[in-house]
mmCIF file of C-alpha atoms in Angstrom:
data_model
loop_
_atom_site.group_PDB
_atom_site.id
_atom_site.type_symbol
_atom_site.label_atom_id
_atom_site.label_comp_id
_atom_site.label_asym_id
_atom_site.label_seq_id
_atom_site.Cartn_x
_atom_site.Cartn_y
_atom_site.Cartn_z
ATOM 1 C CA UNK Y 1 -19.606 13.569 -0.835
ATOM 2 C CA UNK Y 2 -17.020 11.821 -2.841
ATOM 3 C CA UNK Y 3 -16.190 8.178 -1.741
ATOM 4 C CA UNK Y 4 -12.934 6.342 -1.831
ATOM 5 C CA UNK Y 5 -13.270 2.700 -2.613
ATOM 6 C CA UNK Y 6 -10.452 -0.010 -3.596
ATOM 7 C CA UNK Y 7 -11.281 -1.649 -6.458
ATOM 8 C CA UNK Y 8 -9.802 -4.874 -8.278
ATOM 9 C CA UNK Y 9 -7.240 -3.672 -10.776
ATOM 10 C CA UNK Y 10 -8.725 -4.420 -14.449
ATOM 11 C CA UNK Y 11 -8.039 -3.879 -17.794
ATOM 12 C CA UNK Y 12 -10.006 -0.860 -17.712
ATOM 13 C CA UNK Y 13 -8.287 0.741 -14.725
ATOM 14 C CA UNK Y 14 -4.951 -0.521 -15.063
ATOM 15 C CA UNK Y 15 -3.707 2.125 -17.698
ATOM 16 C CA UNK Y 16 -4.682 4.864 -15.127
ATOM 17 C CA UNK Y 17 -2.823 3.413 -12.274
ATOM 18 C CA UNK Y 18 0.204 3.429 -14.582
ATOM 19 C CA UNK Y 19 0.016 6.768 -15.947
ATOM 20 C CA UNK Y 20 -0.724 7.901 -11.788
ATOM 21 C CA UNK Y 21 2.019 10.417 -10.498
ATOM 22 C CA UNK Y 22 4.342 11.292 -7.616
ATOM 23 C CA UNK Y 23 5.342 14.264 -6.244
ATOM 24 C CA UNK Y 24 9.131 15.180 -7.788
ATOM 25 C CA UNK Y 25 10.813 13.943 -4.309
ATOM 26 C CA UNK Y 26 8.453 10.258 -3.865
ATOM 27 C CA UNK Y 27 10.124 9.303 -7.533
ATOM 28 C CA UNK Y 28 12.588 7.793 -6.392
ATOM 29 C CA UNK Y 29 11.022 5.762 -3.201
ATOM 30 C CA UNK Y 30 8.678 3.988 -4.701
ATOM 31 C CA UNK Y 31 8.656 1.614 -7.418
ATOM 32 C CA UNK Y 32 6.206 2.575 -10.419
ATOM 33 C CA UNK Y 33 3.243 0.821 -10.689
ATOM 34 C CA UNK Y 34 3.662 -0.540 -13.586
ATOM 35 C CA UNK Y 35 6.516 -2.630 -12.082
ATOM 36 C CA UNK Y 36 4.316 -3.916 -9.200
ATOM 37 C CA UNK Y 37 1.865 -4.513 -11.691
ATOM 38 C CA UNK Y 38 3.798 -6.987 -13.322
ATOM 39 C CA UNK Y 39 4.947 -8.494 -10.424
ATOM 40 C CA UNK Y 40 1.538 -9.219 -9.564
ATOM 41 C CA UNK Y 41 1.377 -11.298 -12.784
ATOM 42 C CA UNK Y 42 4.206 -13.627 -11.522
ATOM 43 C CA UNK Y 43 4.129 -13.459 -7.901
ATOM 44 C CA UNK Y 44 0.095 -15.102 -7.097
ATOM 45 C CA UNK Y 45 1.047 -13.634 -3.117
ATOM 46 C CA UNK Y 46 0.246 -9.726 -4.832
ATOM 47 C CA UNK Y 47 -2.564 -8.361 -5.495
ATOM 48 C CA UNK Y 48 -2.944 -5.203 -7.299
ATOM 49 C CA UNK Y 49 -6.008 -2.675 -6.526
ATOM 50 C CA UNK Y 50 -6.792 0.845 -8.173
ATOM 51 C CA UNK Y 51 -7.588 3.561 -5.370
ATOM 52 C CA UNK Y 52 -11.136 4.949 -7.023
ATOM 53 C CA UNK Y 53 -12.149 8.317 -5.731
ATOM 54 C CA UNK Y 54 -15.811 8.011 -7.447
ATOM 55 C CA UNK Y 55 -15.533 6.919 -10.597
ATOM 56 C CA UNK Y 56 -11.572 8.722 -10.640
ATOM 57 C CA UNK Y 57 -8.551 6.578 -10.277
ATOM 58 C CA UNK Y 58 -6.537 8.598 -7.670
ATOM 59 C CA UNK Y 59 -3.984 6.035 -6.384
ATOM 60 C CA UNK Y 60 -2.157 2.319 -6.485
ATOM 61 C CA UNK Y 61 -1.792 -0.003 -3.868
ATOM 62 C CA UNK Y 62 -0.534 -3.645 -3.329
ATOM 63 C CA UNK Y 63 -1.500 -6.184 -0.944
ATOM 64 C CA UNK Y 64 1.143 -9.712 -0.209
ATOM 65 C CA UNK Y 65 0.020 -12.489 1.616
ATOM 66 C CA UNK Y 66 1.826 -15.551 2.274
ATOM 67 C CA UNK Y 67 0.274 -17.950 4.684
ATOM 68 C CA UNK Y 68 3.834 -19.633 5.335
ATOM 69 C CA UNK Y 69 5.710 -16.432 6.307
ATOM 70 C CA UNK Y 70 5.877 -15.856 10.417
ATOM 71 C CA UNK Y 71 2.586 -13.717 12.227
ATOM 72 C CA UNK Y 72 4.241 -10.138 11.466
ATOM 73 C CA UNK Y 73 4.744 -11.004 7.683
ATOM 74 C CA UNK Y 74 1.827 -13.001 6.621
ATOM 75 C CA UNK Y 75 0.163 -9.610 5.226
ATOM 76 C CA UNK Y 76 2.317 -7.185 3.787
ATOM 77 C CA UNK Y 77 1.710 -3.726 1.827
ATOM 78 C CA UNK Y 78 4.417 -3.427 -0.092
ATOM 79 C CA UNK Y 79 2.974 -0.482 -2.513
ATOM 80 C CA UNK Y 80 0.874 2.791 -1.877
ATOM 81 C CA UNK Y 81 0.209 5.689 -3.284
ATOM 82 C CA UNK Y 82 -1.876 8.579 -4.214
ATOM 83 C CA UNK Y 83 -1.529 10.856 -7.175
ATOM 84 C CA UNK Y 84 0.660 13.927 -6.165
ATOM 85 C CA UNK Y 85 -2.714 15.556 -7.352
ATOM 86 C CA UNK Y 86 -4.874 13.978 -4.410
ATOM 87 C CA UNK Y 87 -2.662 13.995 -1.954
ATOM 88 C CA UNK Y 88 -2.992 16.277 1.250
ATOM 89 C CA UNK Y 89 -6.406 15.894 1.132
ATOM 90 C CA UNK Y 90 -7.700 12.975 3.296
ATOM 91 C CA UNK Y 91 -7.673 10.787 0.728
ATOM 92 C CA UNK Y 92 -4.611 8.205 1.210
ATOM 93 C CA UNK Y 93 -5.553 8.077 5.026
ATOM 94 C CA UNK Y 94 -9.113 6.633 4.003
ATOM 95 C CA UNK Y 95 -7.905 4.671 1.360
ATOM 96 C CA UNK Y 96 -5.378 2.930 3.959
ATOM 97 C CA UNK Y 97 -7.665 2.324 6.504
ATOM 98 C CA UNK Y 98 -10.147 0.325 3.987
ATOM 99 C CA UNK Y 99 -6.945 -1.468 2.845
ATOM 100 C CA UNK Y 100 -6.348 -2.303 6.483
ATOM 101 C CA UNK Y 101 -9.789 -3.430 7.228
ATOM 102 C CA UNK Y 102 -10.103 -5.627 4.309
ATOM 103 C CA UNK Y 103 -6.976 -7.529 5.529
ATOM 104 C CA UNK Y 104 -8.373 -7.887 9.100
ATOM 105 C CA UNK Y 105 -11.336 -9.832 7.536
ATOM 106 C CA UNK Y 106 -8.710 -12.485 7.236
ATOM 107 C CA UNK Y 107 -8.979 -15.159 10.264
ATOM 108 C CA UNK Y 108 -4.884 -15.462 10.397
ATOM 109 C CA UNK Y 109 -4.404 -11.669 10.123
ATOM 110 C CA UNK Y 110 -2.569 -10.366 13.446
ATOM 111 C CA UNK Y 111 0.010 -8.238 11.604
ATOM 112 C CA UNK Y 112 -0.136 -5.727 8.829
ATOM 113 C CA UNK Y 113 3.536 -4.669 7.609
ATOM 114 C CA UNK Y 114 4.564 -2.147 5.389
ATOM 115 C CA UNK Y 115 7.970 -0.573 4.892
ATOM 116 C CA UNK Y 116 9.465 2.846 3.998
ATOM 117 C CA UNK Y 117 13.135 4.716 3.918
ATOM 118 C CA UNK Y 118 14.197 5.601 7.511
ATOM 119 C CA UNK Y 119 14.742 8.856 6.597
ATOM 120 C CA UNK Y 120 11.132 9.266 4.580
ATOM 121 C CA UNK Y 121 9.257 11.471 7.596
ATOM 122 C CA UNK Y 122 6.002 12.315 5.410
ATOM 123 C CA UNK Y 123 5.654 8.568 5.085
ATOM 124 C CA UNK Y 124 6.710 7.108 9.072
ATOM 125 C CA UNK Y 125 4.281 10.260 10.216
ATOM 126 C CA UNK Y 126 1.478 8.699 7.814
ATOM 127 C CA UNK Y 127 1.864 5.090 9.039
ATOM 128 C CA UNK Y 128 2.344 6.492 12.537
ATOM 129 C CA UNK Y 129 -1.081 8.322 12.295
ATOM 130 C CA UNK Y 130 -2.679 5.150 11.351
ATOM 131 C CA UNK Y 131 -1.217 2.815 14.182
ATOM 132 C CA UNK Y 132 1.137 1.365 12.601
ATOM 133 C CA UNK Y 133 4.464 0.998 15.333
ATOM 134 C CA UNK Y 134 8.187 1.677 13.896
ATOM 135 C CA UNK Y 135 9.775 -1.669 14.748
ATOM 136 C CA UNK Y 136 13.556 -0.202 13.968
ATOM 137 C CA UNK Y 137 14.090 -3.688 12.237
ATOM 138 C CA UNK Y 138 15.527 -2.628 9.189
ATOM 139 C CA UNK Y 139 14.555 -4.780 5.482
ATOM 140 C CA UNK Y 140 17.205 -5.774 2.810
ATOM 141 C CA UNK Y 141 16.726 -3.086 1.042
ATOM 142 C CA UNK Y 142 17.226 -0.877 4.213
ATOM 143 C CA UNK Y 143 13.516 0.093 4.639
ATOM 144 C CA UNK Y 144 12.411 0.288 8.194
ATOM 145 C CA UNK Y 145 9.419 -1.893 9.212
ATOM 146 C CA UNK Y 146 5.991 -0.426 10.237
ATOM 147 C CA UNK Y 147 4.005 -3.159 11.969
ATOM 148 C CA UNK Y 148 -0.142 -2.849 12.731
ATOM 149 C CA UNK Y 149 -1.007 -5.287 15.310
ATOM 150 C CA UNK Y 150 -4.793 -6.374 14.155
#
């Protein structure tokens, strides 16, 4: 059976999570991963991980941590995503859950928070079905909060 794992994002898988698609209607609700990428490079708080499926990069996601910030937003995913090519299959559900328990191995980790458009129902359904709890507290950038209490 094929295994999802989240692996460190290298040289040698970087140029697949960049060239990783979304669906025609995700496009515009999520920045590309080459932009989170870079931020990595500047911000030390992300880290950047391929989604492996096998040996196969299927997806992107980003992990923010910042021991300073209040319970609910030490630990933050502020990317994810899986190849419009993957998706619907299982596979961004197990690759969430191992990006949630990796976080929980952290002593200080109460909260995971994650945010998506209020009106993005695929997504909110997604977190939903993972625990995550629509907090109706609303970001900057108008993204609703999705808080996992760990």
């Amino acid at each position: 059976m094929a295994q999802i794992s989240i692996q460190e994002l290298t040289a040698k898988n970087m140029y697949k999570c960049i060239a990783l698609k979304l669906a025609d209607d995700q496009v515009d609700r999520i920045a590309p991963n080459v932009y989170s990428i870079a931020e990595s490079k500047v911000d030390p708080q992300f880290t950047p991980y391929a989604i492996h499926l096998d040996e196969e990069v299927i997806g992107f996601v980003m992990t923010e941590c910042d021991r300073e910030e209040i319970e609910e937003r030490k630990y933050w995913i502020p990317r994810f995503m899986i190849d419009v090519s993957y998706q619907r299959k299982g596979y961004g559900k197990e690759a969430m859950q191992q990006v949630i328990d990796m976080l929980k191995k952290n002593d200080d980790c109460q909260y995971i928070g994650l945010s998506t458009e209020p009106d993005n129902n695929t997504a909110l359904r997604f977190y939903e079905s993972l625990g995550f709890v629509n907090t109706g507290e609303l970001l900057e950038e108008s993204e609703v909060i999705l808080l996992l209490k760990v």
